[in-house]
């Protein structure tokens, strides 16, 4: 029961705070609509919102899958081949000096205004957090485990699959949580730069027409997608590392920074 009442109480508290800000500021509804107006718009425009949300959700999920797979493969490559690590790691670090959002127009030019450029944006913004978290987990494998495996004659492949990977799962879970948090950002930013569908496009279109209530409704749908995706990934991470369940009791155990 507490698991249901807690999020409902938080949502009610945030809505009440929002309404109080509207009352105190006296802002007109075309500047800051109240939660009641936004909910009414959400119900009235639900088919439109769901149609655009479906496009954004597909972009997020495909970007998430590609980013996680590429990040995991990169981390395994970095930990396996020292020569590659010495060359590739500086490139990965330097690449983070370039704001990912600045690449959105270039991706539009290369991949067009379709779904591919948005998926690429989501993949890029996910890739580095997953790679860094997984690589950090792989290289922090307890040395006693590795020494024991070498003593028993385990090959490098067996050490990687049976020792390093299981030991890296908690860090990989943290990387997945970060990926779930930032994946919607990449997709929506791509839609802002150029698209004809998706929640990002709908928000820009509504803002241009001064339909701020519709813009807030689209933002609410996006927030619900992000929260649901985060908790789904969090649940998956708990299943991957059941021996760490006591340390994963807080739902926001992973954090990250996006640029």
Coordinates of C-alpha atoms in Angstrom, one line a residue:
X1 CA 0.0 0.0 0.0
X2 CA 2.8 2.4 0.8
X3 CA 4.3 1.8 -2.6
X4 CA 1.1 3.2 -4.1
X5 CA 0.3 5.9 -1.7
X6 CA 3.8 7.4 -1.7
X7 CA 3.9 8.4 -5.5
X8 CA 0.3 9.5 -5.3
X9 CA 1.1 11.8 -2.3
X10 CA 4.1 13.2 -4.2
X11 CA 2.1 13.9 -7.3
X12 CA -0.7 15.5 -5.3
X13 CA 1.9 17.7 -3.4
X14 CA 3.6 18.8 -6.6
X15 CA 0.2 19.6 -8.2
X16 CA -0.8 21.6 -5.1
X17 CA 2.5 23.5 -5.2
X18 CA 2.0 24.2 -8.9
X19 CA -1.5 25.6 -8.2
X20 CA -0.3 27.7 -5.4
X21 CA 2.4 29.3 -7.6
X22 CA -0.4 30.0 -10.2
X23 CA -2.6 31.7 -7.5
X24 CA 0.3 33.7 -5.9
X25 CA 1.8 34.9 -9.1
X26 CA -1.5 35.6 -10.8
X27 CA 0.0 34.5 -14.1
X28 CA -2.5 34.2 -17.0
X29 CA -3.2 30.8 -18.3
X30 CA -1.4 31.4 -21.6
X31 CA 1.8 31.9 -19.5
X32 CA 1.3 29.4 -16.7
X33 CA -1.8 27.2 -16.8
X34 CA -2.9 25.5 -13.7
X35 CA -2.8 21.7 -13.2
X36 CA -6.5 21.4 -13.7
X37 CA -6.4 23.0 -17.1
X38 CA -3.5 20.9 -18.1
X39 CA -5.3 17.7 -17.0
X40 CA -8.4 18.8 -18.9
X41 CA -6.4 19.4 -22.0
X42 CA -4.6 16.1 -21.6
X43 CA -8.0 14.3 -21.5
X44 CA -9.4 16.3 -24.4
X45 CA -6.3 15.9 -26.6
X46 CA -5.4 12.4 -25.5
X47 CA -5.6 10.7 -29.0
X48 CA -3.3 13.4 -30.4
X49 CA -0.9 13.2 -27.5
X50 CA -0.7 9.4 -27.7
X51 CA 0.0 9.4 -31.4
X52 CA 3.0 11.7 -30.9
X53 CA 4.0 9.9 -27.7
X54 CA 4.2 6.6 -29.6
X55 CA 6.7 8.1 -32.1
X56 CA 8.9 9.5 -29.3
X57 CA 8.7 6.3 -27.3
X58 CA 9.9 4.2 -30.2
X59 CA 12.8 6.7 -30.7
X60 CA 13.7 6.4 -27.0
X61 CA 13.6 2.6 -26.8
X62 CA 15.6 2.1 -30.0
X63 CA 18.2 4.7 -28.9
X64 CA 18.3 3.1 -25.5
X65 CA 18.9 -0.4 -26.9
X66 CA 21.6 0.8 -29.3
X67 CA 23.3 3.0 -26.7
X68 CA 23.4 0.2 -24.2
X69 CA 24.6 -2.5 -26.6
X70 CA 27.3 -0.2 -28.1
X71 CA 28.4 1.0 -24.6
X72 CA 28.6 -2.6 -23.3
X73 CA 30.6 -3.7 -26.3
X74 CA 32.9 -0.7 -26.0
X75 CA 33.5 -1.4 -22.3
X76 CA 34.3 -5.1 -23.0
X77 CA 36.7 -4.1 -25.7
X78 CA 38.5 -1.5 -23.5
X79 CA 39.0 -4.0 -20.7
X80 CA 40.1 -6.8 -23.0
X81 CA 42.6 -5.1 -25.2
X82 CA 45.0 -2.8 -23.4
X83 CA 46.4 -1.3 -26.6
X84 CA 42.9 -0.3 -27.8
X85 CA 42.2 1.2 -24.3
X86 CA 45.3 3.5 -24.6
X87 CA 44.0 4.8 -27.9
X88 CA 40.3 4.8 -27.5
X89 CA 39.8 6.1 -23.9
X90 CA 41.3 9.5 -24.6
X91 CA 39.0 9.8 -27.7
X92 CA 36.0 9.0 -25.6
X93 CA 37.0 11.5 -22.9
X94 CA 37.7 14.3 -25.5
X95 CA 34.4 13.6 -27.2
X96 CA 32.6 14.6 -24.1
X97 CA 34.0 18.1 -24.4
X98 CA 31.6 18.5 -27.4
X99 CA 28.0 19.2 -26.3
X100 CA 25.9 16.4 -27.7
X101 CA 23.1 18.8 -28.4
X102 CA 25.4 20.7 -30.8
X103 CA 25.5 17.6 -33.0
X104 CA 21.8 17.6 -33.5
X105 CA 21.8 19.8 -36.6
X106 CA 24.7 17.8 -38.1
X107 CA 22.7 14.6 -37.5
X108 CA 19.7 16.1 -39.2
X109 CA 21.9 17.0 -42.2
X110 CA 23.4 13.5 -42.4
X111 CA 20.4 11.3 -41.5
X112 CA 17.4 13.5 -42.5
X113 CA 14.4 14.6 -40.6
X114 CA 13.0 11.1 -40.0
X115 CA 13.3 8.9 -37.0
X116 CA 17.0 7.9 -37.7
X117 CA 18.5 11.2 -36.5
X118 CA 16.4 11.2 -33.3
X119 CA 17.5 7.6 -32.6
X120 CA 21.1 8.6 -33.2
X121 CA 20.8 11.5 -30.8
X122 CA 19.4 9.3 -28.1
X123 CA 22.1 6.7 -28.7
X124 CA 24.9 9.3 -28.5
X125 CA 23.7 10.7 -25.2
X126 CA 23.3 7.2 -23.7
X127 CA 26.6 5.8 -25.0
X128 CA 29.2 7.4 -22.8
X129 CA 27.4 6.9 -19.4
X130 CA 26.9 3.3 -20.1
X131 CA 30.5 2.8 -21.4
X132 CA 32.0 4.6 -18.4
X133 CA 29.9 2.8 -15.8
X134 CA 30.4 -0.7 -17.3
X135 CA 34.1 -0.1 -17.8
X136 CA 34.6 1.1 -14.3
X137 CA 32.7 -1.9 -12.9
X138 CA 34.9 -4.3 -15.0
X139 CA 38.2 -2.8 -13.9
X140 CA 37.1 -2.8 -10.3
X141 CA 36.7 -6.5 -10.1
X142 CA 38.2 -7.8 -6.8
X143 CA 41.8 -8.9 -7.5
X144 CA 41.5 -11.8 -5.1
X145 CA 38.8 -13.3 -7.4
X146 CA 41.0 -12.9 -10.5
X147 CA 44.1 -14.4 -8.7
X148 CA 42.0 -17.4 -7.6
X149 CA 40.8 -17.9 -11.1
X150 CA 44.3 -17.8 -12.5
X151 CA 45.4 -20.2 -9.9
X152 CA 42.7 -22.6 -11.0
X153 CA 43.8 -22.2 -14.6
X154 CA 40.9 -20.1 -15.9
X155 CA 41.4 -18.5 -19.3
X156 CA 41.0 -14.8 -19.9
X157 CA 37.6 -15.4 -21.6
X158 CA 36.4 -17.4 -18.6
X159 CA 37.6 -14.7 -16.2
X160 CA 35.8 -12.1 -18.2
X161 CA 32.5 -13.9 -18.5
X162 CA 32.3 -15.6 -15.2
X163 CA 34.1 -13.1 -12.9
X164 CA 34.4 -9.7 -14.3
X165 CA 31.0 -9.4 -15.9
X166 CA 29.0 -10.5 -12.7
X167 CA 31.2 -8.2 -10.6
X168 CA 30.5 -5.3 -13.0
X169 CA 26.7 -5.8 -12.9
X170 CA 26.0 -3.3 -10.1
X171 CA 27.9 -0.6 -12.0
X172 CA 26.3 -1.6 -15.2
X173 CA 22.9 -1.2 -13.5
X174 CA 23.8 2.3 -12.5
X175 CA 24.7 3.0 -16.1
X176 CA 21.3 1.7 -17.2
X177 CA 19.6 4.0 -14.8
X178 CA 21.5 7.0 -16.1
X179 CA 20.6 5.9 -19.7
X180 CA 16.9 5.6 -18.8
X181 CA 17.0 9.2 -17.4
X182 CA 18.8 10.8 -20.4
X183 CA 17.3 8.8 -23.3
X184 CA 14.2 11.0 -23.5
X185 CA 16.4 14.1 -23.7
X186 CA 18.2 13.0 -26.8
X187 CA 15.0 12.1 -28.6
X188 CA 13.2 15.3 -27.8
X189 CA 16.1 17.5 -28.6
X190 CA 16.3 15.8 -32.0
X191 CA 12.6 16.5 -32.5
X192 CA 13.1 20.2 -31.5
X193 CA 15.8 20.6 -34.2
X194 CA 13.6 19.2 -36.9
X195 CA 10.7 16.8 -37.2
X196 CA 7.1 16.5 -38.1
X197 CA 6.0 14.1 -35.4
X198 CA 6.8 13.3 -31.7
X199 CA 6.2 15.1 -28.4
X200 CA 9.1 17.5 -29.0
X201 CA 7.5 18.6 -32.3
X202 CA 4.1 18.9 -30.6
X203 CA 5.5 21.1 -27.8
X204 CA 7.2 23.4 -30.3
X205 CA 4.1 23.6 -32.4
X206 CA 1.9 24.3 -29.3
X207 CA 4.3 26.9 -28.0
X208 CA 4.2 28.8 -31.4
X209 CA 0.4 28.8 -31.2
X210 CA 0.4 29.9 -27.6
X211 CA -1.3 26.6 -26.6
X212 CA 0.7 26.4 -23.4
X213 CA -1.8 24.0 -21.8
X214 CA -1.2 21.5 -24.6
X215 CA 2.6 22.1 -24.3
X216 CA 2.4 21.2 -20.6
X217 CA 0.2 18.2 -21.3
X218 CA 2.9 16.9 -23.8
X219 CA 5.6 17.6 -21.2
X220 CA 3.6 15.6 -18.6
X221 CA 3.3 12.7 -21.0
X222 CA 7.0 12.8 -21.6
X223 CA 7.7 12.9 -17.8
X224 CA 5.5 9.9 -17.3
X225 CA 7.4 8.0 -20.0
X226 CA 10.7 8.9 -18.4
X227 CA 9.6 7.9 -14.9
X228 CA 8.1 4.6 -16.1
X229 CA 11.2 3.8 -18.1
X230 CA 13.4 4.6 -15.2
X231 CA 11.6 2.4 -12.7
X232 CA 11.4 -0.4 -15.3
X233 CA 15.2 -0.3 -15.7
X234 CA 15.6 -0.1 -12.0
X235 CA 13.5 -3.2 -11.6
X236 CA 15.6 -4.9 -14.3
X237 CA 18.8 -3.9 -12.5
X238 CA 17.5 -5.4 -9.2
X239 CA 16.8 -8.7 -11.0
X240 CA 20.3 -8.7 -12.5
X241 CA 22.0 -8.2 -9.2
X242 CA 19.8 -9.8 -6.5
X243 CA 22.7 -10.1 -4.1
X244 CA 22.9 -6.2 -4.1
X245 CA 19.2 -5.7 -3.4
X246 CA 19.9 -4.2 0.0
X247 CA 22.0 -1.5 -1.5
X248 CA 19.4 -0.6 -4.2
X249 CA 16.5 0.3 -1.9
X250 CA 16.6 3.9 -3.0
X251 CA 14.9 4.3 -6.4
X252 CA 17.3 7.1 -7.4
X253 CA 20.5 5.2 -6.8
X254 CA 22.0 6.3 -10.1
X255 CA 22.7 9.8 -11.3
X256 CA 24.3 11.3 -14.3
X257 CA 25.0 14.5 -16.1
X258 CA 24.0 15.3 -19.6
X259 CA 25.1 18.1 -21.8

